[in-house]
XYZ file of C-alpha atoms in Angstrom:
484
model
C 138.160 91.402 99.891
C 135.324 93.048 101.746
C 132.894 91.110 99.620
C 134.631 87.943 100.724
C 133.474 88.648 104.246
C 129.965 89.392 103.039
C 129.842 86.142 101.087
C 131.056 84.252 104.143
C 128.364 85.812 106.268
C 125.650 85.081 103.711
C 126.847 81.509 103.379
C 126.731 80.968 107.133
C 123.271 82.452 107.499
C 121.936 80.655 104.450
C 123.217 77.262 105.563
C 121.910 77.813 109.069
C 118.530 78.764 107.677
C 118.375 75.695 105.453
C 119.396 73.296 108.213
C 117.796 74.689 111.335
C 115.783 77.846 110.869
C 113.075 76.248 112.939
C 115.490 75.867 115.835
C 116.888 79.381 115.487
C 113.454 80.934 115.362
C 111.551 78.523 117.563
C 110.776 81.234 120.099
C 108.042 83.435 118.698
C 108.086 87.101 119.622
C 105.073 89.352 119.432
C 105.026 90.907 115.975
C 105.329 94.685 116.137
C 104.135 95.168 112.548
C 100.829 93.457 113.335
C 100.303 95.659 116.353
C 101.137 98.751 114.305
C 97.690 98.699 112.737
C 96.438 100.789 115.641
C 96.359 104.546 115.053
C 98.463 105.193 118.146
C 100.793 103.242 120.376
C 100.486 103.200 124.148
C 102.780 101.388 126.518
C 103.389 101.084 130.221
C 106.969 100.570 131.364
C 107.822 99.512 134.889
C 111.342 100.034 136.206
C 112.573 98.073 139.214
C 115.598 100.080 140.280
C 116.277 97.669 143.114
C 116.706 94.660 140.818
C 120.146 94.786 139.238
C 120.625 92.424 136.308
C 124.280 93.230 135.594
C 126.738 96.095 135.590
C 127.597 97.841 132.332
C 131.005 96.355 131.430
C 133.763 98.689 130.271
C 134.084 96.299 127.317
C 130.340 95.953 126.728
C 130.066 97.967 123.508
C 132.571 96.363 121.156
C 133.534 96.586 117.484
C 135.187 94.359 114.877
C 137.948 95.599 112.588
C 139.655 93.649 109.811
C 143.098 93.778 108.244
C 141.629 94.025 104.738
C 140.126 97.420 105.700
C 142.609 100.106 104.710
C 140.616 102.666 106.729
C 140.512 100.796 110.018
C 143.166 103.117 111.457
C 141.981 106.335 109.786
C 142.728 109.382 111.990
C 139.033 110.015 112.607
C 138.310 106.471 113.830
C 139.499 106.771 117.467
C 137.265 109.779 118.099
C 134.267 108.113 116.474
C 134.764 104.975 118.561
C 135.245 106.942 121.770
C 132.111 109.024 121.145
C 130.111 105.813 120.647
C 131.361 104.385 123.940
C 133.247 101.531 122.272
C 135.339 99.800 124.925
C 136.581 96.747 123.040
C 137.909 96.276 119.499
C 138.384 92.842 117.909
C 141.294 92.089 115.554
C 142.329 90.842 112.939
C 138.859 90.142 111.520
C 136.488 87.175 111.486
C 137.500 84.236 109.277
C 140.655 86.101 108.283
C 141.980 85.344 111.755
C 142.338 81.641 110.971
C 144.755 82.428 108.157
C 146.506 85.441 109.671
C 150.187 85.298 110.641
C 150.995 88.200 112.895
C 154.785 88.192 112.459
C 154.604 88.634 108.683
C 151.261 90.468 108.686
C 149.929 88.184 105.950
C 146.782 86.145 105.400
C 146.758 82.842 103.564
C 144.878 83.448 100.317
C 143.748 86.902 101.412
C 144.474 90.597 101.046
C 146.028 92.674 103.810
C 145.679 96.444 103.471
C 148.521 98.863 104.241
C 148.741 100.315 107.751
C 146.692 97.554 109.381
C 149.518 95.777 111.234
C 149.201 94.934 114.918
C 151.205 97.878 116.267
C 149.230 100.401 114.200
C 146.007 98.759 115.383
C 147.135 99.037 119.009
C 147.865 102.745 118.555
C 144.319 103.256 117.307
C 142.778 101.218 120.129
C 144.719 103.112 122.765
C 143.741 106.447 121.241
C 140.107 105.330 121.402
C 140.460 104.413 125.085
C 139.406 100.823 124.344
C 140.766 97.343 124.982
C 141.715 94.850 122.257
C 140.437 91.318 121.899
C 142.699 89.251 119.653
C 141.744 86.155 117.678
C 144.743 83.849 117.550
C 145.259 81.838 114.367
C 143.951 78.339 115.048
C 143.302 77.314 111.453
C 146.808 77.722 110.029
C 148.816 78.543 113.132
C 150.330 76.809 116.142
C 150.332 77.247 119.916
C 153.920 78.477 119.619
C 152.948 81.178 117.116
C 150.145 82.350 119.407
C 152.458 82.331 122.432
C 154.901 84.417 120.431
C 152.163 86.980 119.814
C 151.416 87.132 123.547
C 155.134 87.606 124.246
C 155.458 90.395 121.695
C 152.255 92.135 122.815
C 152.604 91.921 126.567
C 156.300 91.397 127.311
C 158.125 93.178 124.491
C 155.640 96.002 123.903
C 153.833 96.099 127.248
C 150.388 96.439 125.647
C 148.677 94.340 128.304
C 146.345 92.545 125.879
C 144.069 90.556 128.161
C 141.559 88.759 125.920
C 142.563 86.083 123.388
C 140.193 83.951 121.321
C 141.456 80.653 119.938
C 140.110 80.615 116.393
C 136.968 81.940 114.749
C 133.900 79.770 113.995
C 136.117 76.681 113.914
C 133.060 74.423 113.539
C 132.839 75.775 109.969
C 135.888 73.652 109.049
C 133.846 70.990 107.215
C 132.995 68.808 110.214
C 129.288 69.439 109.718
C 129.350 69.613 105.928
C 129.908 73.344 105.435
C 133.405 74.730 104.945
C 134.176 78.431 105.251
C 136.824 78.384 107.969
C 140.508 77.617 107.345
C 141.629 74.577 109.342
C 144.801 72.723 108.369
C 144.632 70.224 111.247
C 144.379 66.579 110.212
C 141.419 66.188 112.544
C 138.423 68.505 112.239
C 136.431 67.204 115.205
C 135.331 69.115 118.268
C 137.576 66.778 120.263
C 140.573 67.824 118.168
C 139.793 71.507 118.645
C 139.336 71.108 122.403
C 142.624 69.257 122.887
C 144.481 71.801 120.759
C 142.754 74.620 122.645
C 144.255 73.304 125.875
C 147.701 73.355 124.223
C 147.174 76.939 123.078
C 146.057 78.013 126.548
C 149.027 76.313 128.211
C 151.595 77.838 125.849
C 150.107 81.324 125.930
C 149.634 81.464 129.699
C 153.191 80.254 130.201
C 154.187 83.607 128.694
C 151.616 85.710 130.560
C 149.512 83.959 133.220
C 147.186 86.971 133.520
C 145.645 86.677 130.036
C 142.169 85.275 129.432
C 141.545 82.506 126.894
C 138.274 82.093 124.979
C 136.778 78.934 123.454
C 134.715 78.953 120.253
C 131.210 77.536 120.775
C 128.209 77.189 118.522
C 125.384 79.605 119.286
C 122.629 77.783 121.215
C 119.596 77.134 119.043
C 121.477 77.851 115.809
C 123.160 75.441 113.410
C 125.104 73.265 114.206
C 124.146 73.348 117.866
C 123.003 69.947 119.096
C 124.504 67.989 116.191
C 127.104 65.328 116.969
C 129.772 65.413 114.277
C 131.608 62.370 112.932
C 134.388 61.347 115.288
C 132.784 62.907 118.367
C 130.447 61.387 120.939
C 128.674 64.631 121.820
C 127.825 67.894 120.056
C 130.394 70.674 119.653
C 129.647 72.614 122.833
C 129.501 69.644 125.188
C 132.639 68.147 123.650
C 134.712 71.331 123.775
C 133.735 72.241 127.316
C 134.013 68.692 128.681
C 137.697 68.755 127.686
C 138.699 72.423 127.907
C 136.159 73.823 130.377
C 138.551 74.009 133.355
C 141.240 75.710 131.227
C 139.309 78.626 129.712
C 138.219 82.046 130.904
C 135.358 82.819 128.526
C 133.180 81.246 125.856
C 132.564 82.759 122.432
C 129.407 82.850 120.319
C 128.217 84.915 117.349
C 124.701 86.230 116.851
C 123.285 87.141 113.449
C 119.489 86.937 113.799
C 117.644 85.924 110.654
C 114.836 88.480 110.453
C 112.141 87.739 107.874
C 110.866 91.329 108.108
C 111.735 94.567 109.856
C 109.362 93.732 112.681
C 110.704 90.195 112.998
C 114.297 91.444 113.220
C 113.375 93.981 115.896
C 111.836 91.244 118.028
C 114.912 89.009 117.951
C 116.855 90.409 120.936
C 114.038 89.645 123.366
C 113.023 86.419 121.614
C 116.449 84.797 121.351
C 119.070 86.232 123.694
C 117.752 85.240 127.162
C 117.472 81.581 126.149
C 120.870 81.568 124.442
C 122.576 83.151 127.440
C 120.884 80.758 129.869
C 122.010 77.763 127.806
C 125.599 79.028 127.780
C 125.601 79.632 131.512
C 124.260 76.124 132.090
C 127.074 74.646 129.989
C 129.669 76.703 131.837
C 128.287 75.604 135.204
C 128.310 71.988 134.059
C 131.902 71.876 132.840
C 134.011 74.710 134.270
C 134.078 73.349 137.788
C 134.817 75.663 140.707
C 135.904 78.379 138.271
C 132.510 78.531 136.539
C 131.543 81.830 138.168
C 134.642 83.457 136.641
C 134.007 82.230 133.076
C 132.500 84.990 130.944
C 130.374 85.128 127.801
C 131.676 87.052 124.787
C 129.584 87.727 121.680
C 132.471 88.554 119.388
C 130.383 89.023 116.244
C 126.831 90.307 115.917
C 124.748 92.226 113.440
C 121.590 92.282 111.357
C 121.147 90.240 108.194
C 119.184 92.998 106.430
C 118.306 96.730 106.598
C 121.966 97.192 107.497
C 122.400 100.935 106.905
C 118.897 102.159 107.742
C 116.605 102.843 110.654
C 115.586 99.249 111.550
C 119.238 98.417 112.242
C 119.607 101.631 114.208
C 116.846 100.436 116.551
C 118.173 96.878 116.622
C 121.713 97.836 117.690
C 121.110 99.172 121.228
C 118.523 96.471 121.920
C 121.054 93.809 120.869
C 123.900 95.296 122.904
C 121.892 95.905 126.057
C 119.959 92.646 126.071
C 123.177 90.642 125.847
C 124.725 92.738 128.632
C 121.642 92.246 130.816
C 122.025 88.512 130.290
C 125.653 88.381 131.346
C 127.814 89.035 128.270
C 130.920 91.125 128.971
C 131.206 92.254 125.346
C 129.319 92.330 122.078
C 131.516 93.164 119.100
C 129.529 94.546 116.173
C 130.312 93.383 112.647
C 131.909 95.714 111.820
C 133.654 99.101 111.578
C 133.850 99.217 107.748
C 132.471 96.236 105.878
C 132.149 97.627 102.376
C 129.701 97.068 99.531
C 129.834 96.420 95.787
C 126.802 98.722 95.341
C 124.832 95.955 93.571
C 122.055 95.647 96.165
C 121.114 99.243 96.930
C 117.525 99.514 98.182
C 115.267 101.976 99.994
C 114.112 101.176 103.528
C 111.791 103.485 105.459
C 112.664 106.395 103.193
C 116.434 105.992 103.418
C 119.052 104.285 101.249
C 120.375 100.912 102.311
C 123.725 100.121 100.675
C 123.915 96.511 101.926
C 127.026 97.513 103.874
C 127.396 95.759 107.216
C 129.765 98.395 108.550
C 128.801 100.843 111.245
C 130.597 103.567 109.247
C 130.582 104.214 105.506
C 133.458 102.597 103.640
C 133.357 105.401 101.070
C 132.194 103.144 98.224
C 131.024 104.898 95.062
C 127.331 104.605 95.979
C 127.814 105.636 99.616
C 128.181 108.896 101.518
C 131.741 110.043 102.341
C 134.121 107.767 104.192
C 133.359 107.317 107.920
C 129.855 108.768 107.678
C 127.979 107.051 110.530
C 125.100 104.745 109.662
C 122.065 104.391 112.002
C 123.525 101.522 114.098
C 126.360 103.851 115.063
C 123.890 106.313 116.551
C 121.926 103.478 118.124
C 125.051 102.286 119.905
C 125.967 105.840 120.877
C 122.617 106.247 122.626
C 123.859 103.748 125.211
C 126.342 106.405 126.401
C 123.341 108.570 127.311
C 121.841 105.711 129.302
C 124.790 104.923 131.539
C 128.515 104.450 131.986
C 130.691 101.426 132.771
C 129.999 100.258 136.306
C 126.429 101.547 136.405
C 123.801 98.922 137.140
C 121.470 97.609 134.453
C 118.148 97.169 136.240
C 114.927 95.466 135.267
C 112.624 97.372 132.896
C 109.484 95.722 131.523
C 107.233 96.980 128.731
C 103.587 96.095 128.195
C 104.012 95.813 124.414
C 106.539 94.358 121.996
C 106.319 97.627 120.077
C 108.322 99.377 122.798
C 111.559 97.984 124.224
C 112.806 99.345 127.523
C 116.176 99.231 129.276
C 117.110 101.044 132.479
C 120.219 101.915 134.461
C 120.772 102.978 138.037
C 123.813 105.204 138.145
C 126.419 105.274 140.893
C 124.861 108.434 142.377
C 121.410 106.842 142.600
C 119.925 108.546 139.518
C 118.054 106.460 136.949
C 117.973 106.606 133.166
C 115.551 104.769 130.898
C 116.082 103.909 127.211
C 112.917 103.456 125.147
C 112.767 102.098 121.585
C 109.600 102.640 119.556
C 109.475 99.909 116.877
C 106.385 101.290 115.138
C 107.562 102.916 111.877
C 104.523 105.162 111.557
C 103.148 106.078 114.972
C 104.495 107.807 118.057
C 104.247 105.909 121.337
C 102.849 107.368 124.519
C 104.707 105.691 127.361
C 103.623 105.713 130.991
C 106.494 104.936 133.368
C 106.394 103.659 136.935
C 109.206 102.922 139.376
C 109.980 100.734 142.350
C 113.057 101.258 144.462
C 113.395 104.788 143.111
C 111.526 108.041 143.570
C 112.171 110.487 140.720
C 112.479 114.224 141.155
C 109.537 116.292 139.979
C 111.851 118.274 137.710
C 111.351 117.939 133.966
C 113.865 115.339 132.772
C 116.517 115.714 130.101
C 115.626 113.547 127.118
C 118.063 112.488 124.383
C 116.581 111.280 121.121
C 117.684 109.595 117.930
C 114.899 110.010 115.398
C 114.073 108.035 112.267
C 116.624 108.726 109.492
C 118.384 111.368 111.596
C 122.094 112.099 111.302
C 122.624 113.282 114.877
C 121.364 112.843 118.420
C 119.195 115.611 119.845
C 118.345 116.637 123.397
C 115.574 118.543 125.121
C 113.979 119.067 128.497
C 110.559 117.547 127.992
C 107.781 115.354 129.342
C 107.874 114.050 132.887
C 109.291 111.178 134.863
C 106.037 109.276 134.433
C 105.037 110.137 130.865
C 107.008 110.427 127.643
C 106.212 110.526 123.946
C 108.568 108.456 121.799
C 108.386 109.375 118.087
C 107.903 106.674 115.456
C 110.941 104.458 114.867
C 113.067 106.309 117.366
C 115.159 105.832 120.494
C 114.921 108.116 123.512
C 116.838 108.145 126.780
C 115.128 109.770 129.747
C 117.609 110.940 132.386
C 116.054 111.205 135.840
C 117.361 112.545 139.112
C 116.333 110.965 142.380
C 114.054 112.932 144.651
C 116.004 114.710 147.362
């Protein structure tokens, strides 16, 4: 059943590429591989500690889990999630959600693993210190079924589940010619979804008015964004929000960049996310009325389409998480905890084995390391915990070269940390840092590092506040104290 999810993901990406790759990749990033021809990399990074872009949300670093994964509630999982700073966990798992019936813990036409029921999931999430985000069954369910889940979760059990999505990638129901999402409604239009979404929201909030309801949108610039489907007068996003905008609390998109090379993938966060986030905010402002400022953006699935278990994805992960947070998303939920592999596409990338497993932890397949062994994106995400904590301010950091990404945080006590990603696979980067709105101490900073193909995060007292060396294909976090 894990391969079912992989086939779904490949089908979505492949169809999107065939229909609108030009739209998805219309913004051209500088190409790190081309710049890598130089014998050494130099970069200047300027940090404006007085320009706050967003606060780190408690739910910012999120993770998907799926009911077909028999190891989703393994005893070691809560500790691994907590160590990585995961604050939100999504359940019951992508397209499975549109066939999942919570009372019977069954999926239409799908496999459900033992010990993956809702109560067991909630025990794991609580042990990890995270919040759940639940995808209610739109495809084969009803508003009454979803309201019953809210009642069980928040009234009967007192779990306090706040975030509820209504369906998963509903636009994949055949409206636009591609069908991967279960949808038993007679109408498949965006208008039908929006009107039903309002019914779901009304029924669910009648049980618990404090919950937040999310609407499925198409990702701006990616198929089928901008296409008006048969039976609608506008495209999916405009139709859904024109009807349901005043009734929702957040919008939902998924982001799976189509990287044609390692360098191309690593440029996607900067190339795509700011424009996508701006388009979403514009839609929200247009349709959500006076409540627009309270409507959030949730990226409930994200991941790389290649190099999944190797160093390029390790570099991509923190850039993806942080760039979405800087642009207003309150969560990004990585796909996923354990995805699995059939071991038929094992390759070597940058000197390490790629198992074609989209999980952040090993599923324990025959070709893989032991169960729950972290892959590079796990360590990439964990590096964010060295940068800052929930509530700290993400501030502006600009790099002079696409080969080095930079993110910065001003902590509650006035200290500053800077995360640097060197995208050159062969050469170290010499980075000169400057600051406005912050004067660093002259003391040698503490530097955390995740190196190429490493299996742990290291630390040292090294360099200075104004000059750091970032090894090839690595992530470093420089922790600085304010002067005085």
